[in-house]
mmCIF file with all atom_site columns, C-alpha atoms in Angstrom:
data_model
loop_
_atom_site.group_PDB
_atom_site.id
_atom_site.type_symbol
_atom_site.label_atom_id
_atom_site.label_alt_id
_atom_site.label_comp_id
_atom_site.label_asym_id
_atom_site.label_entity_id
_atom_site.label_seq_id
_atom_site.pdbx_PDB_ins_code
_atom_site.Cartn_x
_atom_site.Cartn_y
_atom_site.Cartn_z
_atom_site.occupancy
_atom_site.B_iso_or_equiv
_atom_site.pdbx_formal_charge
_atom_site.auth_seq_id
_atom_site.auth_comp_id
_atom_site.auth_asym_id
_atom_site.auth_atom_id
_atom_site.pdbx_PDB_model_num
ATOM 1   C CA . ASN A 1 1   ? 2.552  -16.458 23.175  1.00 56.00 ? 1162 ASN A CA 1
ATOM 2   C CA . SER A 1 2   ? 4.468  -16.547 26.680  1.00 60.00 ? 1163 SER A CA 1
ATOM 3   C CA . LYS A 1 3   ? 1.861  -19.056 28.086  1.00 66.00 ? 1164 LYS A CA 1
ATOM 4   C CA . GLN A 1 4   ? 3.242  -21.600 25.491  1.00 63.00 ? 1165 GLN A CA 1
ATOM 5   C CA . LYS A 1 5   ? 5.668  -24.092 26.253  1.00 67.00 ? 1166 LYS A CA 1
ATOM 6   C CA . ALA A 1 6   ? 9.187  -22.800 24.810  1.00 66.00 ? 1167 ALA A CA 1
ATOM 7   C CA . ALA A 1 7   ? 7.393  -19.929 22.819  1.00 63.00 ? 1168 ALA A CA 1
ATOM 8   C CA . THR A 1 8   ? 10.507 -18.103 21.747  1.00 65.00 ? 1169 THR A CA 1
ATOM 9   C CA . ALA A 1 9   ? 12.261 -21.145 20.592  1.00 70.00 ? 1170 ALA A CA 1
ATOM 10  C CA . ASN A 1 10  ? 9.244  -22.118 18.406  1.00 67.00 ? 1171 ASN A CA 1
ATOM 11  C CA . ALA A 1 11  ? 8.828  -18.723 17.021  1.00 66.00 ? 1172 ALA A CA 1
ATOM 12  C CA . LEU A 1 12  ? 12.530 -18.654 16.158  1.00 70.00 ? 1173 LEU A CA 1
ATOM 13  C CA . ARG A 1 13  ? 12.253 -21.965 14.108  1.00 73.00 ? 1174 ARG A CA 1
ATOM 14  C CA . GLN A 1 14  ? 9.807  -19.917 11.756  1.00 72.00 ? 1175 GLN A CA 1
ATOM 15  C CA . VAL A 1 15  ? 12.524 -17.601 10.964  1.00 74.00 ? 1176 VAL A CA 1
ATOM 16  C CA . ASP A 1 16  ? 14.190 -18.270 7.547   1.00 77.00 ? 1177 ASP A CA 1
ATOM 17  C CA . PRO A 1 17  ? 17.797 -16.697 7.857   1.00 78.00 ? 1178 PRO A CA 1
ATOM 18  C CA . VAL A 1 18  ? 17.890 -16.338 3.913   1.00 83.00 ? 1179 VAL A CA 1
ATOM 19  C CA . ALA A 1 19  ? 14.660 -14.491 3.923   1.00 81.00 ? 1180 ALA A CA 1
ATOM 20  C CA . ALA A 1 20  ? 15.637 -12.321 6.927   1.00 81.00 ? 1181 ALA A CA 1
ATOM 21  C CA . ALA A 1 21  ? 18.857 -11.405 5.285   1.00 83.00 ? 1182 ALA A CA 1
ATOM 22  C CA . GLU A 1 22  ? 17.109 -10.524 2.122   1.00 85.00 ? 1183 GLU A CA 1
ATOM 23  C CA . ALA A 1 23  ? 14.608 -8.313  3.930   1.00 88.00 ? 1184 ALA A CA 1
ATOM 24  C CA . ILE A 1 24  ? 17.257 -5.977  5.757   1.00 86.00 ? 1185 ILE A CA 1
ATOM 25  C CA . ASP A 1 25  ? 19.032 -5.659  2.320   1.00 90.00 ? 1186 ASP A CA 1
ATOM 26  C CA . TYR A 1 26  ? 16.173 -5.741  -0.389  1.00 93.00 ? 1187 TYR A CA 1
ATOM 27  C CA . ALA A 1 27  ? 17.621 -3.988  -3.303  1.00 93.00 ? 1188 ALA A CA 1
ATOM 28  C CA . HIS A 1 28  ? 19.512 -6.772  -4.800  1.00 93.00 ? 1189 HIS A CA 1
ATOM 29  C CA . VAL A 1 29  ? 16.198 -8.866  -4.632  1.00 93.00 ? 1190 VAL A CA 1
ATOM 30  C CA . LEU A 1 30  ? 14.342 -6.008  -6.740  1.00 94.00 ? 1191 LEU A CA 1
ATOM 31  C CA . LEU A 1 31  ? 17.250 -5.732  -9.061  1.00 94.00 ? 1192 LEU A CA 1
ATOM 32  C CA . ARG A 1 32  ? 17.020 -9.582  -9.633  1.00 93.00 ? 1193 ARG A CA 1
ATOM 33  C CA . LEU A 1 33  ? 13.258 -9.543  -10.199 1.00 92.00 ? 1194 LEU A CA 1
ATOM 34  C CA . LEU A 1 34  ? 13.755 -6.690  -12.565 1.00 94.00 ? 1195 LEU A CA 1
ATOM 35  C CA . GLU A 1 35  ? 16.275 -8.249  -15.031 1.00 94.00 ? 1196 GLU A CA 1
ATOM 36  C CA . GLY A 1 36  ? 14.850 -8.562  -18.363 1.00 93.00 ? 1197 GLY A CA 1
ATOM 37  C CA . ALA A 1 37  ? 11.366 -6.700  -17.389 1.00 95.00 ? 1198 ALA A CA 1
ATOM 38  C CA . LYS A 1 38  ? 9.621  -4.468  -19.526 1.00 96.00 ? 1199 LYS A CA 1
ATOM 39  C CA . VAL A 1 39  ? 7.534  -1.413  -18.398 1.00 96.00 ? 1200 VAL A CA 1
ATOM 40  C CA . VAL A 1 40  ? 3.911  -1.569  -19.356 1.00 96.00 ? 1201 VAL A CA 1
ATOM 41  C CA . GLU A 1 41  ? 2.624  1.078   -17.392 1.00 96.00 ? 1202 GLU A CA 1
ATOM 42  C CA . GLU A 1 42  ? 3.648  4.377   -15.693 1.00 96.00 ? 1203 GLU A CA 1
ATOM 43  C CA . LYS A 1 43  ? 1.642  6.928   -13.839 1.00 95.00 ? 1204 LYS A CA 1
ATOM 44  C CA . ALA A 1 44  ? 1.588  9.637   -11.132 1.00 93.00 ? 1205 ALA A CA 1
ATOM 45  C CA . GLY A 1 45  ? -0.209 8.479   -7.902  1.00 87.00 ? 1206 GLY A CA 1
ATOM 46  C CA . ALA A 1 46  ? 0.125  8.738   -4.132  1.00 87.00 ? 1207 ALA A CA 1
ATOM 47  C CA . TRP A 1 47  ? 1.401  6.332   -1.166  1.00 87.00 ? 1208 TRP A CA 1
ATOM 48  C CA . GLN A 1 48  ? 0.052  7.177   2.271   1.00 86.00 ? 1209 GLN A CA 1
ATOM 49  C CA . GLY A 1 49  ? -1.039 10.604  1.240   1.00 89.00 ? 1210 GLY A CA 1
ATOM 50  C CA . LYS A 1 50  ? 2.295  11.584  -0.444  1.00 89.00 ? 1211 LYS A CA 1
ATOM 51  C CA . PRO A 1 51  ? 3.271  11.619  -3.809  1.00 91.00 ? 1212 PRO A CA 1
ATOM 52  C CA . ALA A 1 52  ? 4.479  8.623   -5.486  1.00 93.00 ? 1213 ALA A CA 1
ATOM 53  C CA . ARG A 1 53  ? 5.152  7.206   -9.151  1.00 95.00 ? 1214 ARG A CA 1
ATOM 54  C CA . THR A 1 54  ? 3.483  4.006   -10.053 1.00 95.00 ? 1215 THR A CA 1
ATOM 55  C CA . VAL A 1 55  ? 5.499  1.944   -12.529 1.00 96.00 ? 1216 VAL A CA 1
ATOM 56  C CA . VAL A 1 56  ? 4.154  -1.681  -13.647 1.00 97.00 ? 1217 VAL A CA 1
ATOM 57  C CA . PHE A 1 57  ? 6.461  -4.246  -15.174 1.00 97.00 ? 1218 PHE A CA 1
ATOM 58  C CA . ARG A 1 58  ? 5.911  -7.464  -16.891 1.00 96.00 ? 1219 ARG A CA 1
ATOM 59  C CA . LEU A 1 59  ? 8.737  -9.685  -15.563 1.00 95.00 ? 1220 LEU A CA 1
ATOM 60  C CA . LEU A 1 60  ? 10.782 -11.960 -17.489 1.00 90.00 ? 1221 LEU A CA 1
ATOM 61  C CA . ASP A 1 61  ? 9.232  -15.780 -17.184 1.00 85.00 ? 1222 ASP A CA 1
ATOM 62  C CA . ARG A 1 62  ? 12.028 -17.971 -15.867 1.00 73.00 ? 1223 ARG A CA 1
ATOM 63  C CA . LYS A 1 63  ? 11.333 -21.180 -16.955 1.00 64.00 ? 1224 LYS A CA 1
ATOM 64  C CA . GLU A 1 64  ? 13.217 -24.379 -16.717 1.00 58.00 ? 1225 GLU A CA 1
ATOM 65  C CA . ASP A 1 65  ? 14.330 -26.521 -19.847 1.00 54.00 ? 1226 ASP A CA 1
ATOM 66  C CA . ASP A 1 66  ? 11.217 -26.701 -22.054 1.00 59.00 ? 1227 ASP A CA 1
ATOM 67  C CA . ASP A 1 67  ? 12.350 -29.907 -23.725 1.00 62.00 ? 1228 ASP A CA 1
ATOM 68  C CA . GLY A 1 68  ? 10.522 -32.259 -21.197 1.00 67.00 ? 1229 GLY A CA 1
ATOM 69  C CA . PRO A 1 69  ? 7.213  -33.975 -21.569 1.00 73.00 ? 1230 PRO A CA 1
ATOM 70  C CA . GLY A 1 70  ? 5.392  -31.353 -19.240 1.00 78.00 ? 1231 GLY A CA 1
ATOM 71  C CA . LYS A 1 71  ? 4.054  -27.872 -20.040 1.00 85.00 ? 1232 LYS A CA 1
ATOM 72  C CA . VAL A 1 72  ? 4.420  -24.488 -17.839 1.00 86.00 ? 1233 VAL A CA 1
ATOM 73  C CA . THR A 1 73  ? 2.166  -21.944 -18.637 1.00 87.00 ? 1234 THR A CA 1
ATOM 74  C CA . ILE A 1 74  ? 2.987  -18.325 -17.004 1.00 89.00 ? 1235 ILE A CA 1
ATOM 75  C CA . SER A 1 75  ? -0.257 -16.435 -17.325 1.00 90.00 ? 1236 SER A CA 1
ATOM 76  C CA . GLU A 1 76  ? 0.674  -13.425 -15.146 1.00 93.00 ? 1237 GLU A CA 1
ATOM 77  C CA . ASN A 1 77  ? 4.229  -12.373 -14.051 1.00 95.00 ? 1238 ASN A CA 1
ATOM 78  C CA . ARG A 1 78  ? 3.503  -8.792  -13.048 1.00 97.00 ? 1239 ARG A CA 1
ATOM 79  C CA . LEU A 1 79  ? 5.605  -6.282  -10.601 1.00 97.00 ? 1240 LEU A CA 1
ATOM 80  C CA . THR A 1 80  ? 4.002  -2.983  -9.518  1.00 97.00 ? 1241 THR A CA 1
ATOM 81  C CA . LEU A 1 81  ? 6.323  -0.414  -7.768  1.00 96.00 ? 1242 LEU A CA 1
ATOM 82  C CA . LEU A 1 82  ? 5.622  2.660   -5.844  1.00 96.00 ? 1243 LEU A CA 1
ATOM 83  C CA . LEU A 1 83  ? 8.493  5.037   -6.035  1.00 95.00 ? 1244 LEU A CA 1
ATOM 84  C CA . THR A 1 84  ? 9.012  8.462   -4.257  1.00 93.00 ? 1245 THR A CA 1
ATOM 85  C CA . PRO A 1 85  ? 9.940  11.371  -6.579  1.00 91.00 ? 1246 PRO A CA 1
ATOM 86  C CA . ASP A 1 86  ? 13.641 10.420  -6.153  1.00 89.00 ? 1247 ASP A CA 1
ATOM 87  C CA . HIS A 1 87  ? 13.146 7.116   -7.359  1.00 91.00 ? 1248 HIS A CA 1
ATOM 88  C CA . VAL A 1 88  ? 13.347 5.124   -4.079  1.00 92.00 ? 1249 VAL A CA 1
ATOM 89  C CA . PRO A 1 89  ? 10.661 2.276   -3.676  1.00 95.00 ? 1250 PRO A CA 1
ATOM 90  C CA . VAL A 1 90  ? 8.334  2.546   -0.727  1.00 95.00 ? 1251 VAL A CA 1
ATOM 91  C CA . GLY A 1 91  ? 5.744  -0.195  -1.815  1.00 95.00 ? 1252 GLY A CA 1
ATOM 92  C CA . GLY A 1 92  ? 5.079  -2.873  -4.408  1.00 95.00 ? 1253 GLY A CA 1
ATOM 93  C CA . GLU A 1 93  ? 3.067  -5.818  -5.406  1.00 97.00 ? 1254 GLU A CA 1
ATOM 94  C CA . HIS A 1 94  ? 4.082  -9.102  -7.135  1.00 96.00 ? 1255 HIS A CA 1
ATOM 95  C CA . VAL A 1 95  ? 1.547  -10.929 -9.103  1.00 97.00 ? 1256 VAL A CA 1
ATOM 96  C CA . PHE A 1 96  ? 2.445  -14.662 -10.333 1.00 95.00 ? 1257 PHE A CA 1
ATOM 97  C CA . ASN A 1 97  ? 0.250  -17.092 -11.732 1.00 94.00 ? 1258 ASN A CA 1
ATOM 98  C CA . MET A 1 98  ? 1.191  -20.477 -13.383 1.00 91.00 ? 1259 MET A CA 1
ATOM 99  C CA . LYS A 1 99  ? -0.216 -23.490 -14.667 1.00 91.00 ? 1260 LYS A CA 1
ATOM 100 C CA . VAL A 1 100 ? 1.759  -26.930 -14.890 1.00 88.00 ? 1261 VAL A CA 1
ATOM 101 C CA . SER A 1 101 ? 0.751  -30.069 -16.764 1.00 86.00 ? 1262 SER A CA 1
ATOM 102 C CA . PHE A 1 102 ? 2.730  -33.387 -17.179 1.00 84.00 ? 1263 PHE A CA 1
ATOM 103 C CA . LEU A 1 103 ? 0.838  -36.226 -19.014 1.00 81.00 ? 1264 LEU A CA 1
ATOM 104 C CA . ILE A 1 104 ? -2.306 -36.510 -16.988 1.00 81.00 ? 1265 ILE A CA 1
ATOM 105 C CA . PHE A 1 105 ? -1.415 -34.312 -13.976 1.00 86.00 ? 1266 PHE A CA 1
ATOM 106 C CA . HIS A 1 106 ? -2.433 -30.749 -13.748 1.00 88.00 ? 1267 HIS A CA 1
ATOM 107 C CA . GLY A 1 107 ? -1.473 -28.035 -11.332 1.00 92.00 ? 1268 GLY A CA 1
ATOM 108 C CA . GLU A 1 108 ? -2.115 -24.598 -10.778 1.00 93.00 ? 1269 GLU A CA 1
ATOM 109 C CA . LEU A 1 109 ? -0.356 -21.934 -8.733  1.00 92.00 ? 1270 LEU A CA 1
ATOM 110 C CA . LYS A 1 110 ? -1.429 -18.244 -7.898  1.00 95.00 ? 1271 LYS A CA 1
ATOM 111 C CA . GLN A 1 111 ? 0.629  -15.975 -5.577  1.00 95.00 ? 1272 GLN A CA 1
ATOM 112 C CA . LYS A 1 112 ? 0.381  -12.429 -4.657  1.00 97.00 ? 1273 LYS A CA 1
ATOM 113 C CA . LYS A 1 113 ? 2.809  -10.431 -2.629  1.00 97.00 ? 1274 LYS A CA 1
ATOM 114 C CA . ASN A 1 114 ? 2.426  -6.962  -1.134  1.00 97.00 ? 1275 ASN A CA 1
ATOM 115 C CA . TRP A 1 115 ? 5.626  -4.991  0.153   1.00 96.00 ? 1276 TRP A CA 1
ATOM 116 C CA . GLN A 1 116 ? 6.369  -1.993  2.129   1.00 96.00 ? 1277 GLN A CA 1
ATOM 117 C CA . PHE A 1 117 ? 9.708  -0.518  2.118   1.00 96.00 ? 1278 PHE A CA 1
ATOM 118 C CA . GLY A 1 118 ? 11.973 1.637   4.403   1.00 93.00 ? 1279 GLY A CA 1
ATOM 119 C CA . HIS A 1 119 ? 15.097 3.523   3.419   1.00 90.00 ? 1280 HIS A CA 1
ATOM 120 C CA . ILE A 1 120 ? 17.395 2.848   6.441   1.00 89.00 ? 1281 ILE A CA 1
ATOM 121 C CA . GLY A 1 121 ? 20.850 4.083   6.007   1.00 87.00 ? 1282 GLY A CA 1
ATOM 122 C CA . ASP A 1 122 ? 21.890 3.058   2.635   1.00 89.00 ? 1283 ASP A CA 1
ATOM 123 C CA . ARG A 1 123 ? 19.872 -0.003  2.598   1.00 91.00 ? 1284 ARG A CA 1
ATOM 124 C CA . LEU A 1 124 ? 16.099 -0.538  1.155   1.00 94.00 ? 1285 LEU A CA 1
ATOM 125 C CA . VAL A 1 125 ? 14.609 -2.604  3.838   1.00 94.00 ? 1286 VAL A CA 1
ATOM 126 C CA . ARG A 1 126 ? 11.562 -4.680  3.433   1.00 95.00 ? 1287 ARG A CA 1
ATOM 127 C CA . LEU A 1 127 ? 9.253  -3.812  6.470   1.00 95.00 ? 1288 LEU A CA 1
ATOM 128 C CA . ARG A 1 128 ? 6.348  -6.041  5.625   1.00 95.00 ? 1289 ARG A CA 1
ATOM 129 C CA . GLU A 1 129 ? 5.314  -8.521  3.280   1.00 94.00 ? 1290 GLU A CA 1
ATOM 130 C CA . GLU A 1 130 ? 2.052  -9.957  3.053   1.00 95.00 ? 1291 GLU A CA 1
ATOM 131 C CA . GLU A 1 131 ? 1.623  -13.011 0.738   1.00 94.00 ? 1292 GLU A CA 1
ATOM 132 C CA . GLN A 1 132 ? -1.157 -14.945 -0.453  1.00 95.00 ? 1293 GLN A CA 1
ATOM 133 C CA . GLN A 1 133 ? -0.861 -18.181 -2.220  1.00 93.00 ? 1294 GLN A CA 1
ATOM 134 C CA . SER A 1 134 ? -3.308 -20.747 -3.530  1.00 92.00 ? 1295 SER A CA 1
ATOM 135 C CA . GLY A 1 135 ? -2.691 -23.871 -5.586  1.00 91.00 ? 1296 GLY A CA 1
ATOM 136 C CA . SER A 1 136 ? -4.346 -27.098 -6.999  1.00 92.00 ? 1297 SER A CA 1
ATOM 137 C CA . GLY A 1 137 ? -3.172 -30.311 -8.277  1.00 87.00 ? 1298 GLY A CA 1
ATOM 138 C CA . MET A 1 138 ? -3.695 -33.838 -8.050  1.00 81.00 ? 1299 MET A CA 1
ATOM 139 C CA . GLY A 1 139 ? -7.094 -33.395 -6.580  1.00 82.00 ? 1300 GLY A CA 1
ATOM 140 C CA . GLN A 1 140 ? -5.540 -31.101 -3.521  1.00 89.00 ? 1301 GLN A CA 1
ATOM 141 C CA . LYS A 1 141 ? -6.276 -27.521 -2.939  1.00 93.00 ? 1302 LYS A CA 1
ATOM 142 C CA . THR A 1 142 ? -4.083 -25.421 -0.528  1.00 90.00 ? 1303 THR A CA 1
ATOM 143 C CA . ASN A 1 143 ? -4.323 -21.687 0.600   1.00 92.00 ? 1304 ASN A CA 1
ATOM 144 C CA . ASP A 1 144 ? -1.956 -19.693 2.508   1.00 90.00 ? 1305 ASP A CA 1
ATOM 145 C CA . HIS A 1 145 ? -1.624 -16.294 3.938   1.00 92.00 ? 1306 HIS A CA 1
ATOM 146 C CA . THR A 1 146 ? 1.665  -15.029 5.539   1.00 87.00 ? 1307 THR A CA 1
ATOM 147 C CA . ILE A 1 147 ? 2.535  -11.756 7.156   1.00 88.00 ? 1308 ILE A CA 1
ATOM 148 C CA . ALA A 1 148 ? 5.995  -10.893 7.985   1.00 87.00 ? 1309 ALA A CA 1
ATOM 149 C CA . THR A 1 149 ? 7.520  -7.981  9.200   1.00 88.00 ? 1310 THR A CA 1
ATOM 150 C CA . VAL A 1 150 ? 10.833 -6.281  10.030  1.00 87.00 ? 1311 VAL A CA 1
ATOM 151 C CA . LYS A 1 151 ? 11.596 -3.931  12.872  1.00 84.00 ? 1312 LYS A CA 1
ATOM 152 C CA . VAL A 1 152 ? 14.977 -2.274  12.685  1.00 79.00 ? 1313 VAL A CA 1
ATOM 153 C CA . HIS A 1 153 ? 16.402 -1.230  16.036  1.00 76.00 ? 1314 HIS A CA 1
ATOM 154 C CA . ALA A 1 154 ? 19.077 1.381   15.700  1.00 64.00 ? 1315 ALA A CA 1
#
């Protein structure tokens, strides 16, 4: 918004350098997610009118130390990837649902991320990420919806 005072500076404050670096080289992020994952479904499909393979994974739940008084229950941790015939990801979705309890406190987190990928040079680039997140706990509720896009200039 060019009418806003210091619009560019305010917009740049919203950019997370780590998230931006991951977006322009996303392969290692996907590989880290896939460590210990199990394939639960694989089928032929399409992505934007082109043939694609849909692969659904149950991701490994990475919980911290379970010896404490609290309890963490991960009910869903699923990654769906859409792959081209040469196995390059073009789209994906990550769904994560968790409940946490500690003594009399209870909380819940639901998160869904949708991605669109591009293959630029030898890099997998996350061109678009849409994240929906909701949570509740200690009498509070939150709902967030964020869309982040990357445009690579040659």
